PDB file of C-alpha atoms in Angstrom:
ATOM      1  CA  UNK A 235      69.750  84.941  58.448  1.00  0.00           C
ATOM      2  CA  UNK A 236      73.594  84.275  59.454  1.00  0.00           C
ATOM      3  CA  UNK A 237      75.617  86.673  56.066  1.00  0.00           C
ATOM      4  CA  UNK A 238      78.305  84.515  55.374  1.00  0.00           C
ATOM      5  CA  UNK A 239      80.991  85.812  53.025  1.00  0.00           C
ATOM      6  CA  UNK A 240      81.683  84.699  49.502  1.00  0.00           C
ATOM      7  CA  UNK A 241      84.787  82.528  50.665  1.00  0.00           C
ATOM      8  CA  UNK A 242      82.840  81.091  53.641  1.00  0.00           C
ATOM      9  CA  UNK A 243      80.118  80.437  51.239  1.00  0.00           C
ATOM     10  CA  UNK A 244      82.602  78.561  48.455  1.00  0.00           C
ATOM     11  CA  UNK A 245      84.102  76.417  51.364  1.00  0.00           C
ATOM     12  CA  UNK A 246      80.711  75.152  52.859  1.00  0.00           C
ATOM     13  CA  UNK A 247      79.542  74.444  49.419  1.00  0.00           C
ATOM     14  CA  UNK A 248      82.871  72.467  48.764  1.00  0.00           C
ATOM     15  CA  UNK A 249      82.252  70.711  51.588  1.00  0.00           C
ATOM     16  CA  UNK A 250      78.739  69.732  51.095  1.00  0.00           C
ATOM     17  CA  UNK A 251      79.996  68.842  47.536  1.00  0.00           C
ATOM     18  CA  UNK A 252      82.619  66.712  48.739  1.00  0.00           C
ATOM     19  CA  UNK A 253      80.399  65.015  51.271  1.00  0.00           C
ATOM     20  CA  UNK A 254      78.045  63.952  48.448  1.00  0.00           C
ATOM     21  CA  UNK A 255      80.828  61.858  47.039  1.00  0.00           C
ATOM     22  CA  UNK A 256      82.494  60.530  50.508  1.00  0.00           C
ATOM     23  CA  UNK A 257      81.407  60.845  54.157  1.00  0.00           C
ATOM     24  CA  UNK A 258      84.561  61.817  55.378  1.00  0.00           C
ATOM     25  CA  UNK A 259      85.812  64.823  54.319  1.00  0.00           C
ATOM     26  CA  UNK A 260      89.097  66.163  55.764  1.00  0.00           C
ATOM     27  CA  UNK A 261      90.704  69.414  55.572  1.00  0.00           C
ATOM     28  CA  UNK A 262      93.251  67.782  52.745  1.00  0.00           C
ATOM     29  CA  UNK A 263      90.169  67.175  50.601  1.00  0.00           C
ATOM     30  CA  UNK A 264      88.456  70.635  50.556  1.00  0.00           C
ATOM     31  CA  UNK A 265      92.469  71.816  49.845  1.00  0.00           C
ATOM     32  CA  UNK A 266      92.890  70.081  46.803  1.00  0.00           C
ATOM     33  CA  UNK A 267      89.419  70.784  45.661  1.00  0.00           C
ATOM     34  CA  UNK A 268      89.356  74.554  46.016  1.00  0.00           C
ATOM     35  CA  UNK A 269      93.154  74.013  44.864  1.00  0.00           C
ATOM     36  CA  UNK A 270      94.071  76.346  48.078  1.00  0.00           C
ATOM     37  CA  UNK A 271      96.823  75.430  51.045  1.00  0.00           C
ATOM     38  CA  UNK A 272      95.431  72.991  53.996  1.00  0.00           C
ATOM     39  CA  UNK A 273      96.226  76.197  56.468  1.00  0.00           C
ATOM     40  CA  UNK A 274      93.729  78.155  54.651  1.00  0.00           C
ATOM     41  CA  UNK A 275      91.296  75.720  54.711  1.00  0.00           C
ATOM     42  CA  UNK A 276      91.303  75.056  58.112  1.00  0.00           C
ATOM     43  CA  UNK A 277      91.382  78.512  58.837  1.00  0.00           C
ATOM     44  CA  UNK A 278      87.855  79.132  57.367  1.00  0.00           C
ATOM     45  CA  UNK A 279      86.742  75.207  58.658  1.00  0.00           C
ATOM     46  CA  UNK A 280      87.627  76.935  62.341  1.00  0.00           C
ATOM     47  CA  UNK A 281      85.755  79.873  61.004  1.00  0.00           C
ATOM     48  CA  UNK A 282      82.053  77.534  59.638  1.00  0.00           C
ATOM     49  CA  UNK A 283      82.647  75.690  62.969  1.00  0.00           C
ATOM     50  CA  UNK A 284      82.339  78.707  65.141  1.00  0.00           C
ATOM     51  CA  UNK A 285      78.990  79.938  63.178  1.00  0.00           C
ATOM     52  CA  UNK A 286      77.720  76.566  64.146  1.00  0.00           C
ATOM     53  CA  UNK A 287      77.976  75.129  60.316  1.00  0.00           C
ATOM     54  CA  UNK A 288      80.159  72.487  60.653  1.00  0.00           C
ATOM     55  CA  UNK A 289      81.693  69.468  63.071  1.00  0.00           C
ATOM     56  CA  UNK A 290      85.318  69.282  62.903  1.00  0.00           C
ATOM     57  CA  UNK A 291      87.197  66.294  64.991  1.00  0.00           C
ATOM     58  CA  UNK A 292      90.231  66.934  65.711  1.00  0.00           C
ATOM     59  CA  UNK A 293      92.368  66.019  62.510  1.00  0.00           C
ATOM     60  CA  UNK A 294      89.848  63.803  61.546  1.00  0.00           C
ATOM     61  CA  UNK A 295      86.569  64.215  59.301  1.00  0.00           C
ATOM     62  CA  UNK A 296      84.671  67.374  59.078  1.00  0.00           C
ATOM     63  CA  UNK A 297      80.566  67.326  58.625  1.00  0.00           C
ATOM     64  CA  UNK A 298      77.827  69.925  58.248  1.00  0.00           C
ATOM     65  CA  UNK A 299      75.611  70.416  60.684  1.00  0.00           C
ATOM     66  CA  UNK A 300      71.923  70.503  59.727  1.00  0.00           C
ATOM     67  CA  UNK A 301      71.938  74.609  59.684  1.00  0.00           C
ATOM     68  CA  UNK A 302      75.207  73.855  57.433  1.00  0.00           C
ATOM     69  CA  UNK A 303      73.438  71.487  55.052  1.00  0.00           C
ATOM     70  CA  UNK A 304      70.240  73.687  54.452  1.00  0.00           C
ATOM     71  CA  UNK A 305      72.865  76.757  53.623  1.00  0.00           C
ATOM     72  CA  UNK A 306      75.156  74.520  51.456  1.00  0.00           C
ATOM     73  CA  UNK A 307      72.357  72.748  50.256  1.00  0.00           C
ATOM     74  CA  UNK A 308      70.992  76.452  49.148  1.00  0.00           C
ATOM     75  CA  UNK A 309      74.202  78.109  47.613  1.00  0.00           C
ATOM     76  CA  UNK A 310      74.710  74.807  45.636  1.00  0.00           C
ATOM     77  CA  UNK A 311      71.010  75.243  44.324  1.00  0.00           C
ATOM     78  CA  UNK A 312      72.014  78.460  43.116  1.00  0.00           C
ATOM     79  CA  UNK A 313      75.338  77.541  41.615  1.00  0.00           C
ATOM     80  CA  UNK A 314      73.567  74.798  39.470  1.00  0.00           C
ATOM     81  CA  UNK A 315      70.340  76.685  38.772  1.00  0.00           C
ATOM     82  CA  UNK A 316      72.425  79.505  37.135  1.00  0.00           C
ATOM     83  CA  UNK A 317      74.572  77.089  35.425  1.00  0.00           C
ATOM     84  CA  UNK A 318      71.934  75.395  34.355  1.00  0.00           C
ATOM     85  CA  UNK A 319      70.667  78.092  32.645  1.00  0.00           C
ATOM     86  CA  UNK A 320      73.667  79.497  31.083  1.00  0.00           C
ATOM     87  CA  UNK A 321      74.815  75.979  29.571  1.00  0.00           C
ATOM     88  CA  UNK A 322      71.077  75.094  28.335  1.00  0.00           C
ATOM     89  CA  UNK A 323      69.194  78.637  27.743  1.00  0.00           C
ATOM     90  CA  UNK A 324      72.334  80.783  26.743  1.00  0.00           C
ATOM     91  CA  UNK A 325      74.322  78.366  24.850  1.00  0.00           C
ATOM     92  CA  UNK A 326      77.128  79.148  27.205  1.00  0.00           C
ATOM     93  CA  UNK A 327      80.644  76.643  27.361  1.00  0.00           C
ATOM     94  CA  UNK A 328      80.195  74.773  30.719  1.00  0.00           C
ATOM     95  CA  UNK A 329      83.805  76.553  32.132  1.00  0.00           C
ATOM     96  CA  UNK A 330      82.324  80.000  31.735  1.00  0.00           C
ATOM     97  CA  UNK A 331      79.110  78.963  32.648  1.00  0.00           C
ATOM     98  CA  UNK A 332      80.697  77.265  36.007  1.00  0.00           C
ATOM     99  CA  UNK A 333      82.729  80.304  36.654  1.00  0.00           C
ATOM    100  CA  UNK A 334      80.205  82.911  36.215  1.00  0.00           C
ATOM    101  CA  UNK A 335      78.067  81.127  37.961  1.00  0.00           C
ATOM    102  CA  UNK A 336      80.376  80.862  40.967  1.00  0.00           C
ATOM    103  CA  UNK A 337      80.584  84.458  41.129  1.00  0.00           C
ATOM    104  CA  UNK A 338      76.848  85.129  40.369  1.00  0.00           C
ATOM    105  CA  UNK A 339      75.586  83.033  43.068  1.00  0.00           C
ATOM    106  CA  UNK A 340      76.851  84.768  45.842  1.00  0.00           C
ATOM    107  CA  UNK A 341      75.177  88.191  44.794  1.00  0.00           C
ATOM    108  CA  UNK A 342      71.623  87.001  43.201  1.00  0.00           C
ATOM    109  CA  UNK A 343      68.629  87.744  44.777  1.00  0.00           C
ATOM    110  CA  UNK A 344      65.649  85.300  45.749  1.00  0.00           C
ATOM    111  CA  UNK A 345      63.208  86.891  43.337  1.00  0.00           C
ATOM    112  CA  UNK A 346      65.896  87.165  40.209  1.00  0.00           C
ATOM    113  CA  UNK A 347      66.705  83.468  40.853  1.00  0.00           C
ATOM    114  CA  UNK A 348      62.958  82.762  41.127  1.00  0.00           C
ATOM    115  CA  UNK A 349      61.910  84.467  37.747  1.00  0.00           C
ATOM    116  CA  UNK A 350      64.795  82.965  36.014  1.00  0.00           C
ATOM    117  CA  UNK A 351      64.054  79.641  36.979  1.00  0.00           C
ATOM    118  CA  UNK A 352      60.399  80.447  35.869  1.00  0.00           C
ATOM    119  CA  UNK A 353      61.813  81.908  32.445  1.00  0.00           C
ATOM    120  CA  UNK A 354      63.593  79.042  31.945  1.00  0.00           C
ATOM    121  CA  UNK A 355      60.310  76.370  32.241  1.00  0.00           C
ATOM    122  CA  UNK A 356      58.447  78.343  29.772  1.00  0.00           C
ATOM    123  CA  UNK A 357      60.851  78.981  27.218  1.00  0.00           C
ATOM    124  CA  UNK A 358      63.280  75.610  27.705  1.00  0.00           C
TER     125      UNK A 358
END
C-alpha cells in the first residue's frame, strides 16, 4: 500500500471532506480549510496528483481519483471512528476529541481501530 505522510494524508482527507459539501474544490478552498497559504496547498495537490490520488485542471477544480477516494474515504473513517469514541465513550469535549483524533489517526493500527470499534458496540 502507497505510505503517504501525515500532511499528505490531512490534505486528501480535506479534500474528500470538502468534496462532500461541493463538487468543485479548488486549491483556495482546501487553503482556507486547513487555514494554510494557497502555495502550500498546491504544493502537496502537485504532490497527491503525482501518486495518482487526485485530478487537478489547471487552476480549476481538483477531484480524487477512485484510489484517492478509497484512501480519503479510509483516513476519514478513522478520524470519525476515534472521535466518535472519545466524544461518546470517554466523555471527551468535541475540540480535543477532534484534535487528538487528527493526530491519532495517522498512527493507529487496523487491529487497535478494529477492537475499539468492537469495545465500543458492547459497552455503548
Amino acid at each position: 500500500m502507497l505510505k503517504l505522510t501525515r500532511a499528505l494524508e490531512d490534505y486528501l482527507e480535506a479534500i474528500y471532506i470538502l468534496n462532500l459539501k461541493d463538487e468543485n474544490v479548488r486549491i483556495t478552498d482546501i487553503s482556507t480549510f486547513l487555514k494554510i497559504s494557497k502555495p502550500s496547498a498546491n504544493r502537496a495537490v502537485k504532490s497527491l496528483c503525482l501518486h495518482n490520488l487526485l485530478i487537478h485542471e489547471k487552476y480549476g477544480k481538483i477531484s480524487l481519483t477512485k484510489k484517492g477516494i478509497e484512501i480519503a474515504k479510509e483516513i476519514y473513517y478513522r478520524h470519525e471512528t476515534l472521535c466518535k469514541f472519545f466524544t461518546e465513550t470517554l466523555k471527551i469535549d468535541k475540540s480535543t476529541a477532534e484534535s487528538d483524533a487528527c493526530k491519532i489517526e495517522h498512527v493507529i493500527s487496523t487491529e487497535t481501530l478494529n477492537k475499539l470499534v468492537e469495545y465500543s458496540k458492547k459497552h455503548c
